[in-house]
PDB file of C-alpha atoms in Angstrom:
ATOM      1  CA  MET A   1     -92.260  52.263  51.432  1.00 71.00           C
ATOM      2  CA  LYS A   2     -95.440  50.176  51.747  1.00 78.00           C
ATOM      3  CA  ASN A   3     -96.184  47.637  54.474  1.00 80.00           C
ATOM      4  CA  LEU A   4     -98.145  44.580  53.361  1.00 77.00           C
ATOM      5  CA  ARG A   5     -99.206  41.335  55.044  1.00 81.00           C
ATOM      6  CA  ILE A   6     -99.126  38.250  52.817  1.00 78.00           C
ATOM      7  CA  THR A   7    -100.354  34.808  53.853  1.00 79.00           C
ATOM      8  CA  VAL A   8     -98.783  31.752  52.202  1.00 79.00           C
ATOM      9  CA  ASN A   9    -100.001  28.275  53.154  1.00 76.00           C
ATOM     10  CA  GLY A  10    -101.442  29.629  56.391  1.00 79.00           C
ATOM     11  CA  THR A  11     -98.275  31.504  57.420  1.00 83.00           C
ATOM     12  CA  ALA A  12     -98.509  35.305  57.579  1.00 79.00           C
ATOM     13  CA  TYR A  13     -95.569  37.442  56.461  1.00 76.00           C
ATOM     14  CA  ASP A  14     -95.191  41.172  57.044  1.00 79.00           C
ATOM     15  CA  VAL A  15     -93.483  42.618  53.977  1.00 78.00           C
ATOM     16  CA  GLN A  16     -92.061  46.060  53.281  1.00 78.00           C
ATOM     17  CA  VAL A  17     -92.015  46.969  49.594  1.00 75.00           C
ATOM     18  CA  GLU A  18     -90.121  49.944  48.214  1.00 71.00           C
ATOM     19  CA  GLU A  19     -91.324  51.934  45.240  1.00 68.00           C
ATOM     20  CA  LEU A  20     -89.835  51.265  41.773  1.00 65.00           C
ATOM     21  CA  GLY A  21     -86.266  52.421  41.392  1.00 59.00           C
ATOM     22  CA  SER A  22     -85.234  51.167  44.814  1.00 44.00           C
ATOM     23  CA  SER A  23     -82.813  48.272  45.052  1.00 49.00           C
ATOM     24  CA  SER A  24     -83.957  46.352  48.133  1.00 49.00           C
ATOM     25  CA  ALA A  25     -86.974  44.939  49.930  1.00 50.00           C
ATOM     26  CA  SER A  26     -87.278  43.410  53.359  1.00 53.00           C
ATOM     27  CA  VAL A  27     -89.280  40.332  54.387  1.00 54.00           C
ATOM     28  CA  ALA A  28     -89.873  39.332  58.003  1.00 55.00           C
ATOM     29  CA  PRO A  29     -92.024  36.329  58.961  1.00 56.00           C
ATOM     30  CA  ALA A  30     -94.921  37.155  61.280  1.00 55.00           C
ATOM     31  CA  ALA A  31     -94.721  33.606  62.657  1.00 56.00           C
ATOM     32  CA  ALA A  32     -92.127  30.848  62.347  1.00 52.00           C
ATOM     33  CA  PRO A  33     -92.935  29.320  58.953  1.00 53.00           C
ATOM     34  CA  ALA A  34     -92.999  25.586  58.386  1.00 53.00           C
ATOM     35  CA  ALA A  35     -90.546  24.280  55.806  1.00 52.00           C
ATOM     36  CA  ALA A  36     -92.212  24.611  52.428  1.00 52.00           C
ATOM     37  CA  PRO A  37     -91.396  22.245  49.577  1.00 53.00           C
ATOM     38  CA  ALA A  38     -89.220  23.679  46.838  1.00 51.00           C
ATOM     39  CA  PRO A  39     -91.006  24.366  43.567  1.00 50.00           C
ATOM     40  CA  ALA A  40     -90.694  21.542  41.059  1.00 49.00           C
ATOM     41  CA  ALA A  41     -88.206  22.053  38.289  1.00 44.00           C
ATOM     42  CA  LYS A  42     -89.603  22.421  34.817  1.00 41.00           C
ATOM     43  CA  PRO A  43     -89.296  19.164  32.907  1.00 43.00           C
ATOM     44  CA  ALA A  44     -87.682  20.784  29.892  1.00 42.00           C
ATOM     45  CA  ALA A  45     -85.733  23.864  28.933  1.00 40.00           C
ATOM     46  CA  PRO A  46     -84.041  24.889  25.718  1.00 41.00           C
ATOM     47  CA  ALA A  47     -80.445  23.739  25.425  1.00 42.00           C
ATOM     48  CA  GLY A  48     -77.585  25.449  23.657  1.00 42.00           C
ATOM     49  CA  ALA A  49     -78.078  23.590  20.364  1.00 55.00           C
ATOM     50  CA  ALA A  50     -80.931  24.813  18.202  1.00 59.00           C
ATOM     51  CA  GLY A  51     -83.989  22.607  18.512  1.00 67.00           C
ATOM     52  CA  SER A  52     -82.708  20.487  21.409  1.00 86.00           C
ATOM     53  CA  VAL A  53     -84.514  20.091  24.730  1.00 93.00           C
ATOM     54  CA  VAL A  54     -82.909  19.298  28.074  1.00 95.00           C
ATOM     55  CA  VAL A  55     -85.065  17.119  30.343  1.00 95.00           C
ATOM     56  CA  LYS A  56     -84.241  17.699  34.020  1.00 95.00           C
ATOM     57  CA  ALA A  57     -85.036  15.899  37.259  1.00 95.00           C
ATOM     58  CA  PRO A  58     -88.174  17.393  38.825  1.00 94.00           C
ATOM     59  CA  MET A  59     -87.020  16.383  42.334  1.00 94.00           C
ATOM     60  CA  PRO A  60     -84.036  14.898  44.129  1.00 95.00           C
ATOM     61  CA  GLY A  61     -84.003  11.102  44.262  1.00 96.00           C
ATOM     62  CA  THR A  62     -82.472   7.935  42.891  1.00 96.00           C
ATOM     63  CA  VAL A  63     -82.705   6.815  39.268  1.00 97.00           C
ATOM     64  CA  VAL A  64     -84.407   3.406  39.400  1.00 97.00           C
ATOM     65  CA  ASN A  65     -84.810   2.858  35.654  1.00 96.00           C
ATOM     66  CA  VAL A  66     -83.657   4.423  32.389  1.00 96.00           C
ATOM     67  CA  VAL A  67     -86.007   3.290  29.625  1.00 96.00           C
ATOM     68  CA  VAL A  68     -84.455   5.088  26.636  1.00 96.00           C
ATOM     69  CA  SER A  69     -81.098   5.115  24.912  1.00 95.00           C
ATOM     70  CA  ALA A  70     -79.301   7.532  22.600  1.00 94.00           C
ATOM     71  CA  GLY A  71     -80.729   7.499  19.084  1.00 95.00           C
ATOM     72  CA  GLN A  72     -84.161   6.271  20.182  1.00 95.00           C
ATOM     73  CA  ALA A  73     -87.227   8.101  18.823  1.00 95.00           C
ATOM     74  CA  VAL A  74     -89.747   9.184  21.486  1.00 96.00           C
ATOM     75  CA  LYS A  75     -93.196  10.759  21.420  1.00 96.00           C
ATOM     76  CA  ALA A  76     -94.457  13.452  23.794  1.00 94.00           C
ATOM     77  CA  GLY A  77     -95.502  11.748  27.034  1.00 95.00           C
ATOM     78  CA  ASP A  78     -93.254   8.688  26.643  1.00 96.00           C
ATOM     79  CA  ASP A  79     -91.435   7.607  29.800  1.00 96.00           C
ATOM     80  CA  LEU A  80     -87.713   8.415  29.733  1.00 96.00           C
ATOM     81  CA  VAL A  81     -86.467   7.817  33.294  1.00 97.00           C
ATOM     82  CA  PHE A  82     -88.002   6.746  36.615  1.00 97.00           C
ATOM     83  CA  ILE A  83     -86.859   8.486  39.814  1.00 96.00           C
ATOM     84  CA  GLU A  84     -87.612   7.202  43.303  1.00 96.00           C
ATOM     85  CA  ALA A  85     -88.133   9.786  46.020  1.00 92.00           C
ATOM     86  CA  MET A  86     -89.707   9.049  49.410  1.00 90.00           C
ATOM     87  CA  LYS A  87     -90.602   5.457  48.442  1.00 90.00           C
ATOM     88  CA  MET A  88     -92.488   6.604  45.313  1.00 93.00           C
ATOM     89  CA  GLU A  89     -91.396   6.049  41.724  1.00 94.00           C
ATOM     90  CA  THR A  90     -92.035   9.034  39.481  1.00 94.00           C
ATOM     91  CA  PRO A  91     -91.784   8.800  35.696  1.00 95.00           C
ATOM     92  CA  VAL A  92     -90.028  11.623  33.870  1.00 96.00           C
ATOM     93  CA  LYS A  93     -91.732  11.943  30.506  1.00 96.00           C
ATOM     94  CA  ALA A  94     -90.724  13.372  27.137  1.00 95.00           C
ATOM     95  CA  PRO A  95     -92.108  16.917  26.842  1.00 95.00           C
ATOM     96  CA  GLN A  96     -92.255  16.647  23.038  1.00 94.00           C
ATOM     97  CA  ASP A  97     -91.610  14.298  20.131  1.00 95.00           C
ATOM     98  CA  GLY A  98     -87.943  13.870  19.289  1.00 94.00           C
ATOM     99  CA  THR A  99     -84.875  11.674  19.263  1.00 96.00           C
ATOM    100  CA  VAL A 100     -82.815  10.972  22.368  1.00 96.00           C
ATOM    101  CA  ALA A 101     -79.462  12.707  21.818  1.00 95.00           C
ATOM    102  CA  THR A 102     -77.873  11.877  25.194  1.00 96.00           C
ATOM    103  CA  VAL A 103     -78.705  10.024  28.381  1.00 96.00           C
ATOM    104  CA  GLU A 104     -76.866  11.722  31.255  1.00 96.00           C
ATOM    105  CA  VAL A 105     -77.770   9.348  34.136  1.00 96.00           C
ATOM    106  CA  ALA A 106     -77.585   5.653  34.974  1.00 96.00           C
ATOM    107  CA  LYS A 107     -79.688   3.309  37.093  1.00 96.00           C
ATOM    108  CA  GLY A 108     -78.814   3.668  40.789  1.00 96.00           C
ATOM    109  CA  GLU A 109     -77.456   7.222  40.444  1.00 96.00           C
ATOM    110  CA  SER A 110     -78.546   9.858  42.955  1.00 96.00           C
ATOM    111  CA  VAL A 111     -79.752  13.078  41.337  1.00 96.00           C
ATOM    112  CA  ASP A 112     -80.570  16.545  42.612  1.00 95.00           C
ATOM    113  CA  SER A 113     -83.550  18.554  41.451  1.00 93.00           C
ATOM    114  CA  GLY A 114     -82.674  20.176  38.130  1.00 94.00           C
ATOM    115  CA  LYS A 115     -80.036  17.596  37.160  1.00 96.00           C
ATOM    116  CA  VAL A 116     -79.979  16.967  33.408  1.00 95.00           C
ATOM    117  CA  LEU A 117     -81.341  13.473  32.730  1.00 96.00           C
ATOM    118  CA  VAL A 118     -81.820  13.298  28.959  1.00 96.00           C
ATOM    119  CA  THR A 119     -81.325  15.592  25.968  1.00 96.00           C
ATOM    120  CA  LEU A 120     -83.722  15.373  23.029  1.00 95.00           C
ATOM    121  CA  ASN A 121     -83.299  16.660  19.484  1.00 94.00           C
TER     122      ASN A 121
END
């Protein structure tokens, strides 16, 4: 077992790492860590259907505008949905060219990070 000290955003963590083949590792904070923001969700991930892309919410918030509809052609970088979080509107953009297959949210809906917003083909 190896003991390591790792510093993340100014907070030191003492970590014990077991050699390969072991099934567990232990992490103990050296100091009380401040709450760190969760990593942003990827804007797109492959869906079950071949060639389709699922566009997900990058953060929790409220849908303030849906600017596309099913059947609409979009280009990479086009705005699809706007989400408000902490008094800021954030556009969710098309990760690639395609056609909107489904719109899974409506204006005024609360969404969690990772919620499917739009599916593109």
